[in-house]
GROMACS .gro file of C-alpha atoms in nm:
model
  342
    1UNK     CA    1  -1.437   0.820  -1.065
    2UNK     CA    2  -1.588   1.088  -0.846
    3UNK     CA    3  -1.938   1.198  -0.943
    4UNK     CA    4  -1.945   1.550  -0.804
    5UNK     CA    5  -2.246   1.675  -0.612
    6UNK     CA    6  -2.259   1.993  -0.818
    7UNK     CA    7  -2.265   1.883  -1.182
    8UNK     CA    8  -2.346   1.513  -1.133
    9UNK     CA    9  -2.073   1.400  -1.374
   10UNK     CA   10  -1.739   1.219  -1.350
   11UNK     CA   11  -1.513   1.517  -1.298
   12UNK     CA   12  -1.218   1.373  -1.102
   13UNK     CA   13  -1.074   1.053  -0.960
   14UNK     CA   14  -1.214   0.938  -0.627
   15UNK     CA   15  -0.995   1.054  -0.339
   16UNK     CA   16  -0.795   1.307  -0.540
   17UNK     CA   17  -0.875   1.677  -0.506
   18UNK     CA   18  -0.730   1.961  -0.709
   19UNK     CA   19  -0.652   2.308  -0.577
   20UNK     CA   20  -0.809   2.437  -0.900
   21UNK     CA   21  -1.127   2.345  -1.082
   22UNK     CA   22  -1.133   1.969  -1.127
   23UNK     CA   23  -1.242   2.002  -1.491
   24UNK     CA   24  -0.892   2.130  -1.571
   25UNK     CA   25  -0.716   1.834  -1.409
   26UNK     CA   26  -0.904   1.519  -1.509
   27UNK     CA   27  -0.836   1.398  -1.862
   28UNK     CA   28  -1.068   1.154  -2.034
   29UNK     CA   29  -0.925   1.185  -2.385
   30UNK     CA   30  -0.885   0.836  -2.541
   31UNK     CA   31  -0.524   0.723  -2.561
   32UNK     CA   32  -0.378   0.989  -2.336
   33UNK     CA   33  -0.352   0.781  -2.016
   34UNK     CA   34  -0.057   0.559  -1.932
   35UNK     CA   35  -0.301   0.279  -1.849
   36UNK     CA   36  -0.678   0.265  -1.833
   37UNK     CA   37  -0.892   0.544  -1.974
   38UNK     CA   38  -0.810   0.852  -1.761
   39UNK     CA   39  -0.526   1.038  -1.593
   40UNK     CA   40  -0.476   1.356  -1.391
   41UNK     CA   41  -0.275   1.669  -1.461
   42UNK     CA   42  -0.134   1.969  -1.278
   43UNK     CA   43  -0.068   2.312  -1.422
   44UNK     CA   44   0.298   2.390  -1.357
   45UNK     CA   45   0.251   2.743  -1.486
   46UNK     CA   46   0.030   2.962  -1.700
   47UNK     CA   47   0.071   3.197  -1.993
   48UNK     CA   48  -0.208   3.418  -1.853
   49UNK     CA   49  -0.175   3.412  -1.476
   50UNK     CA   50   0.130   3.480  -1.263
   51UNK     CA   51   0.227   3.166  -1.069
   52UNK     CA   52  -0.082   3.003  -1.216
   53UNK     CA   53  -0.022   2.652  -1.094
   54UNK     CA   54  -0.234   2.378  -0.944
   55UNK     CA   55  -0.172   2.088  -0.709
   56UNK     CA   56  -0.354   1.760  -0.654
   57UNK     CA   57  -0.370   1.592  -0.318
   58UNK     CA   58  -0.502   1.275  -0.159
   59UNK     CA   59  -0.529   1.141   0.195
   60UNK     CA   60  -0.328   0.836   0.298
   61UNK     CA   61  -0.517   0.524   0.402
   62UNK     CA   62  -0.280   0.434   0.686
   63UNK     CA   63  -0.041   0.617   0.915
   64UNK     CA   64   0.321   0.558   0.819
   65UNK     CA   65   0.580   0.434   1.067
   66UNK     CA   66   0.851   0.672   1.185
   67UNK     CA   67   1.190   0.590   1.036
   68UNK     CA   68   1.050   0.332   0.794
   69UNK     CA   69   1.114   0.362   0.421
   70UNK     CA   70   0.847   0.380   0.151
   71UNK     CA   71   0.854   0.379  -0.227
   72UNK     CA   72   0.644   0.634  -0.417
   73UNK     CA   73   0.604   0.547  -0.783
   74UNK     CA   74   0.409   0.708  -1.063
   75UNK     CA   75   0.427   0.781  -1.433
   76UNK     CA   76   0.443   1.137  -1.565
   77UNK     CA   77   0.484   1.319  -1.891
   78UNK     CA   78   0.482   1.672  -2.027
   79UNK     CA   79   0.532   1.841  -2.361
   80UNK     CA   80   0.741   2.104  -2.181
   81UNK     CA   81   1.090   2.091  -2.032
   82UNK     CA   82   0.964   2.166  -1.681
   83UNK     CA   83   0.990   1.840  -1.486
   84UNK     CA   84   1.290   1.923  -1.263
   85UNK     CA   85   1.081   2.121  -1.016
   86UNK     CA   86   0.787   1.881  -1.006
   87UNK     CA   87   0.774   1.710  -0.670
   88UNK     CA   88   0.577   1.581  -0.374
   89UNK     CA   89   0.480   1.701  -0.029
   90UNK     CA   90   0.380   1.448   0.237
   91UNK     CA   91   0.216   1.648   0.515
   92UNK     CA   92   0.044   1.610   0.849
   93UNK     CA   93  -0.203   1.883   0.747
   94UNK     CA   94  -0.440   1.908   0.454
   95UNK     CA   95  -0.272   2.092   0.167
   96UNK     CA   96  -0.611   2.235   0.067
   97UNK     CA   97  -0.584   2.471   0.365
   98UNK     CA   98  -0.223   2.574   0.299
   99UNK     CA   99  -0.182   2.947   0.377
  100UNK     CA  100   0.175   2.995   0.264
  101UNK     CA  101   0.256   3.142  -0.076
  102UNK     CA  102   0.261   2.821  -0.277
  103UNK     CA  103   0.577   2.891  -0.474
  104UNK     CA  104   0.765   2.940  -0.146
  105UNK     CA  105   0.706   2.579  -0.036
  106UNK     CA  106   0.997   2.335  -0.052
  107UNK     CA  107   0.890   1.987  -0.162
  108UNK     CA  108   0.979   1.678   0.039
  109UNK     CA  109   1.117   1.524  -0.280
  110UNK     CA  110   1.160   1.625  -0.643
  111UNK     CA  111   1.144   1.405  -0.951
  112UNK     CA  112   1.494   1.523  -1.042
  113UNK     CA  113   1.610   1.329  -0.736
  114UNK     CA  114   1.426   1.011  -0.839
  115UNK     CA  115   1.613   0.683  -0.868
  116UNK     CA  116   1.607   0.735  -1.246
  117UNK     CA  117   1.615   1.100  -1.353
  118UNK     CA  118   1.344   1.185  -1.610
  119UNK     CA  119   1.474   1.264  -1.956
  120UNK     CA  120   1.413   1.627  -2.055
  121UNK     CA  121   1.362   1.564  -2.425
  122UNK     CA  122   1.126   1.272  -2.370
  123UNK     CA  123   0.757   1.364  -2.397
  124UNK     CA  124   0.637   1.006  -2.342
  125UNK     CA  125   0.532   0.854  -2.010
  126UNK     CA  126   0.830   0.812  -1.779
  127UNK     CA  127   0.836   0.605  -1.461
  128UNK     CA  128   0.939   0.791  -1.145
  129UNK     CA  129   1.050   0.609  -0.828
  130UNK     CA  130   1.121   0.807  -0.510
  131UNK     CA  131   1.238   0.664  -0.177
  132UNK     CA  132   1.083   0.835   0.123
  133UNK     CA  133   1.162   0.800   0.495
  134UNK     CA  134   0.858   0.865   0.713
  135UNK     CA  135   0.834   1.093   1.015
  136UNK     CA  136   0.523   0.909   1.134
  137UNK     CA  137   0.304   1.221   1.113
  138UNK     CA  138   0.206   1.198   0.747
  139UNK     CA  139  -0.160   1.224   0.649
  140UNK     CA  140  -0.169   1.367   0.296
  141UNK     CA  141   0.023   1.335  -0.031
  142UNK     CA  142   0.036   1.631  -0.272
  143UNK     CA  143   0.179   1.647  -0.624
  144UNK     CA  144   0.270   1.970  -0.800
  145UNK     CA  145   0.531   2.212  -0.931
  146UNK     CA  146   0.744   2.344  -0.644
  147UNK     CA  147   0.967   2.573  -0.847
  148UNK     CA  148   1.065   2.909  -0.694
  149UNK     CA  149   1.038   3.065  -1.038
  150UNK     CA  150   0.726   3.125  -1.239
  151UNK     CA  151   0.666   2.932  -1.559
  152UNK     CA  152   0.499   3.163  -1.803
  153UNK     CA  153   0.492   3.276  -2.167
  154UNK     CA  154   0.334   3.099  -2.466
  155UNK     CA  155   0.283   2.725  -2.420
  156UNK     CA  156   0.334   2.655  -2.789
  157UNK     CA  157   0.010   2.455  -2.791
  158UNK     CA  158  -0.294   2.608  -2.967
  159UNK     CA  159  -0.567   2.724  -2.725
  160UNK     CA  160  -0.373   2.586  -2.426
  161UNK     CA  161  -0.266   2.840  -2.164
  162UNK     CA  162  -0.137   2.598  -1.899
  163UNK     CA  163   0.195   2.418  -1.886
  164UNK     CA  164   0.061   2.072  -1.808
  165UNK     CA  165   0.224   1.774  -1.639
  166UNK     CA  166   0.028   1.447  -1.651
  167UNK     CA  167   0.030   1.178  -1.381
  168UNK     CA  168  -0.094   0.820  -1.381
  169UNK     CA  169  -0.061   0.491  -1.188
  170UNK     CA  170   0.042   0.639  -0.853
  171UNK     CA  171   0.141   0.402  -0.571
  172UNK     CA  172   0.292   0.448  -0.224
  173UNK     CA  173   0.411   0.124  -0.068
  174UNK     CA  174   0.634   0.011   0.222
  175UNK     CA  175   0.989  -0.101   0.154
  176UNK     CA  176   0.964  -0.369   0.426
  177UNK     CA  177   0.771  -0.670   0.286
  178UNK     CA  178   0.651  -0.746   0.642
  179UNK     CA  179   0.472  -0.410   0.664
  180UNK     CA  180   0.109  -0.450   0.565
  181UNK     CA  181  -0.187  -0.222   0.507
  182UNK     CA  182  -0.376  -0.121   0.822
  183UNK     CA  183  -0.684  -0.307   0.944
  184UNK     CA  184  -0.939  -0.035   0.876
  185UNK     CA  185  -0.816   0.074   0.533
  186UNK     CA  186  -1.144  -0.017   0.363
  187UNK     CA  187  -1.343   0.197   0.606
  188UNK     CA  188  -1.096   0.482   0.556
  189UNK     CA  189  -1.119   0.448   0.179
  190UNK     CA  190  -1.497   0.469   0.196
  191UNK     CA  191  -1.469   0.785   0.409
  192UNK     CA  192  -1.229   0.944   0.161
  193UNK     CA  193  -1.438   0.846  -0.140
  194UNK     CA  194  -1.759   0.977   0.018
  195UNK     CA  195  -1.627   1.335  -0.004
  196UNK     CA  196  -1.753   1.431  -0.350
  197UNK     CA  197  -1.752   1.812  -0.336
  198UNK     CA  198  -1.562   1.972  -0.624
  199UNK     CA  199  -1.576   2.306  -0.811
  200UNK     CA  200  -1.769   2.583  -0.630
  201UNK     CA  201  -1.886   2.355  -0.350
  202UNK     CA  202  -1.523   2.269  -0.280
  203UNK     CA  203  -1.430   2.640  -0.285
  204UNK     CA  204  -1.700   2.711  -0.028
  205UNK     CA  205  -1.580   2.420   0.186
  206UNK     CA  206  -1.219   2.546   0.180
  207UNK     CA  207  -1.315   2.906   0.260
  208UNK     CA  208  -1.536   2.793   0.546
  209UNK     CA  209  -1.258   2.589   0.706
  210UNK     CA  210  -0.952   2.791   0.607
  211UNK     CA  211  -0.897   2.931   0.956
  212UNK     CA  212  -1.041   2.632   1.136
  213UNK     CA  213  -0.959   2.316   0.937
  214UNK     CA  214  -1.161   1.999   1.000
  215UNK     CA  215  -1.029   1.754   1.258
  216UNK     CA  216  -0.745   1.541   1.129
  217UNK     CA  217  -0.849   1.193   1.017
  218UNK     CA  218  -0.774   0.925   1.277
  219UNK     CA  219  -0.603   0.678   1.054
  220UNK     CA  220  -0.423   0.382   1.209
  221UNK     CA  221  -0.067   0.267   1.157
  222UNK     CA  222   0.035   0.010   0.906
  223UNK     CA  223   0.084  -0.340   1.040
  224UNK     CA  224   0.419  -0.509   1.088
  225UNK     CA  225   0.382  -0.881   1.037
  226UNK     CA  226   0.659  -1.111   1.158
  227UNK     CA  227   0.672  -1.484   1.104
  228UNK     CA  228   0.771  -1.735   1.372
  229UNK     CA  229   0.830  -2.089   1.249
  230UNK     CA  230   0.857  -2.434   1.405
  231UNK     CA  231   0.920  -2.772   1.245
  232UNK     CA  232   0.778  -3.097   1.384
  233UNK     CA  233   0.998  -3.386   1.266
  234UNK     CA  234   0.864  -3.722   1.157
  235UNK     CA  235   0.961  -3.888   1.488
  236UNK     CA  236   0.685  -3.694   1.664
  237UNK     CA  237   0.424  -3.892   1.468
  238UNK     CA  238   0.349  -4.263   1.470
  239UNK     CA  239   0.492  -4.437   1.165
  240UNK     CA  240   0.255  -4.392   0.874
  241UNK     CA  241  -0.009  -4.225   1.092
  242UNK     CA  242  -0.130  -3.866   1.117
  243UNK     CA  243  -0.215  -3.811   1.486
  244UNK     CA  244  -0.001  -3.575   1.690
  245UNK     CA  245   0.159  -3.787   1.965
  246UNK     CA  246   0.216  -3.689   2.327
  247UNK     CA  247   0.589  -3.655   2.248
  248UNK     CA  248   0.512  -3.342   2.044
  249UNK     CA  249   0.284  -3.184   2.304
  250UNK     CA  250   0.565  -3.029   2.507
  251UNK     CA  251   0.712  -2.867   2.192
  252UNK     CA  252   0.380  -2.718   2.089
  253UNK     CA  253   0.285  -2.618   2.443
  254UNK     CA  254   0.614  -2.431   2.490
  255UNK     CA  255   0.536  -2.244   2.170
  256UNK     CA  256   0.189  -2.157   2.295
  257UNK     CA  257   0.328  -2.004   2.614
  258UNK     CA  258   0.532  -1.763   2.400
  259UNK     CA  259   0.232  -1.672   2.185
  260UNK     CA  260  -0.034  -1.617   2.451
  261UNK     CA  261   0.018  -1.238   2.472
  262UNK     CA  262   0.082  -1.180   2.103
  263UNK     CA  263  -0.167  -1.088   1.832
  264UNK     CA  264  -0.182  -1.366   1.577
  265UNK     CA  265  -0.289  -1.265   1.228
  266UNK     CA  266  -0.296  -1.617   1.093
  267UNK     CA  267  -0.129  -1.955   1.130
  268UNK     CA  268  -0.034  -2.188   0.846
  269UNK     CA  269   0.042  -2.558   0.895
  270UNK     CA  270   0.205  -2.746   0.606
  271UNK     CA  271   0.268  -3.121   0.596
  272UNK     CA  272   0.541  -3.290   0.390
  273UNK     CA  273   0.661  -3.644   0.318
  274UNK     CA  274   0.958  -3.802   0.146
  275UNK     CA  275   0.924  -3.936  -0.209
  276UNK     CA  276   0.871  -4.301  -0.114
  277UNK     CA  277   0.518  -4.430  -0.160
  278UNK     CA  278   0.262  -4.315  -0.412
  279UNK     CA  279   0.190  -3.947  -0.475
  280UNK     CA  280  -0.169  -3.997  -0.358
  281UNK     CA  281  -0.063  -4.161  -0.030
  282UNK     CA  282   0.200  -3.894   0.035
  283UNK     CA  283  -0.045  -3.613  -0.027
  284UNK     CA  284  -0.309  -3.768   0.200
  285UNK     CA  285  -0.063  -3.841   0.482
  286UNK     CA  286   0.089  -3.492   0.470
  287UNK     CA  287  -0.259  -3.337   0.461
  288UNK     CA  288  -0.384  -3.542   0.757
  289UNK     CA  289  -0.077  -3.463   0.967
  290UNK     CA  290  -0.119  -3.093   0.894
  291UNK     CA  291  -0.489  -3.115   0.984
  292UNK     CA  292  -0.431  -3.292   1.318
  293UNK     CA  293  -0.156  -3.047   1.411
  294UNK     CA  294  -0.373  -2.748   1.315
  295UNK     CA  295  -0.664  -2.889   1.517
  296UNK     CA  296  -0.447  -2.924   1.828
  297UNK     CA  297  -0.309  -2.571   1.792
  298UNK     CA  298  -0.651  -2.418   1.726
  299UNK     CA  299  -0.802  -2.578   2.036
  300UNK     CA  300  -0.511  -2.489   2.261
  301UNK     CA  301  -0.497  -2.126   2.151
  302UNK     CA  302  -0.875  -2.088   2.111
  303UNK     CA  303  -0.824  -1.949   1.762
  304UNK     CA  304  -1.102  -1.881   1.516
  305UNK     CA  305  -1.112  -2.158   1.258
  306UNK     CA  306  -1.060  -1.908   0.975
  307UNK     CA  307  -0.724  -1.801   1.121
  308UNK     CA  308  -0.567  -2.148   1.089
  309UNK     CA  309  -0.486  -2.285   0.744
  310UNK     CA  310  -0.359  -2.639   0.687
  311UNK     CA  311  -0.241  -2.803   0.369
  312UNK     CA  312  -0.061  -3.119   0.262
  313UNK     CA  313   0.210  -3.084   0.001
  314UNK     CA  314   0.332  -3.444  -0.015
  315UNK     CA  315   0.691  -3.473  -0.135
  316UNK     CA  316   0.706  -3.117  -0.268
  317UNK     CA  317   0.979  -2.885  -0.139
  318UNK     CA  318   1.227  -3.139   0.006
  319UNK     CA  319   1.479  -2.992   0.249
  320UNK     CA  320   1.725  -3.281   0.211
  321UNK     CA  321   1.829  -3.552  -0.036
  322UNK     CA  322   1.566  -3.825  -0.067
  323UNK     CA  323   1.840  -4.068  -0.175
  324UNK     CA  324   1.948  -4.120   0.188
  325UNK     CA  325   1.753  -4.242   0.490
  326UNK     CA  326   1.864  -3.936   0.688
  327UNK     CA  327   1.745  -3.705   0.411
  328UNK     CA  328   1.410  -3.881   0.381
  329UNK     CA  329   1.354  -3.848   0.755
  330UNK     CA  330   1.422  -3.471   0.737
  331UNK     CA  331   1.175  -3.438   0.451
  332UNK     CA  332   0.899  -3.606   0.655
  333UNK     CA  333   0.791  -3.308   0.863
  334UNK     CA  334   0.521  -3.056   0.955
  335UNK     CA  335   0.608  -2.686   0.932
  336UNK     CA  336   0.414  -2.425   1.128
  337UNK     CA  337   0.421  -2.058   1.028
  338UNK     CA  338   0.281  -1.811   1.281
  339UNK     CA  339   0.210  -1.463   1.140
  340UNK     CA  340   0.223  -1.212   1.426
  341UNK     CA  341   0.109  -0.850   1.414
  342UNK     CA  342   0.286  -0.554   1.572
   0.00000   0.00000   0.00000
């Protein structure tokens, strides 16, 4: 929760800023949220003010990758049949300094185009999933009503003049499982959270920068992590022993030559045995083989110890039938997984 610098109370979520007074958009009524204690709302229209609508926006933690797909998901609900024009804008500029007439803006996506269309008669929380293809310039995400028409008239709710749409549990994640959050996301989150101006102080901030917006945040791209793998068969170890033999050096060294100019995120070495012998012996042998292999790799590549993980898994995860000698030999192996960053 954001403790604003003006009233010193929890008046909004951290990182989310409303184009109207935050008091009108942060709901702390017990039982109203989809999960947790609080949720946010936008005014899609007003019974008292023409085009009286609000938007909420947040800054992204990482720069998206051009042409890559992302999944935006959130829950929403409203007591009014007004969800078709609710949508999102993902912009390179800060929506707080938008100069266009707001009801003239075309959203990047509308909830009516979600993978599952929201039911009009349903006033409960509904899950919305939207697929989004990035341009690579995105910096901010804004939620609001992007209807060309005004929503006005009586709300049908006593003492309530706004047509409210509630949001909760918002996430924006890459479709590619190899795409990871950027390195400096924690620093960026702290920067975003440190901006606590709301209410009149926020109004002053926006007016001051309306014609000369602050410099765009220098967020970094998400990471693409690929995995290269290599398997060392049992014949590259002495029978029943854990030391890496000279016969395996040329295999590992050829791998190292390919990795020398690449950025390694981490390296995992897993040892396996067949199912002959006791479980304790198998676990110890597989662990020791993984350790000796990891030690050789770490020294050759001059990797930080924390980047190399080794573990022995004994006879778990066989790749062949242990009933045959050929199968048992295939199961006695060391697998190396190299996680590489792009």
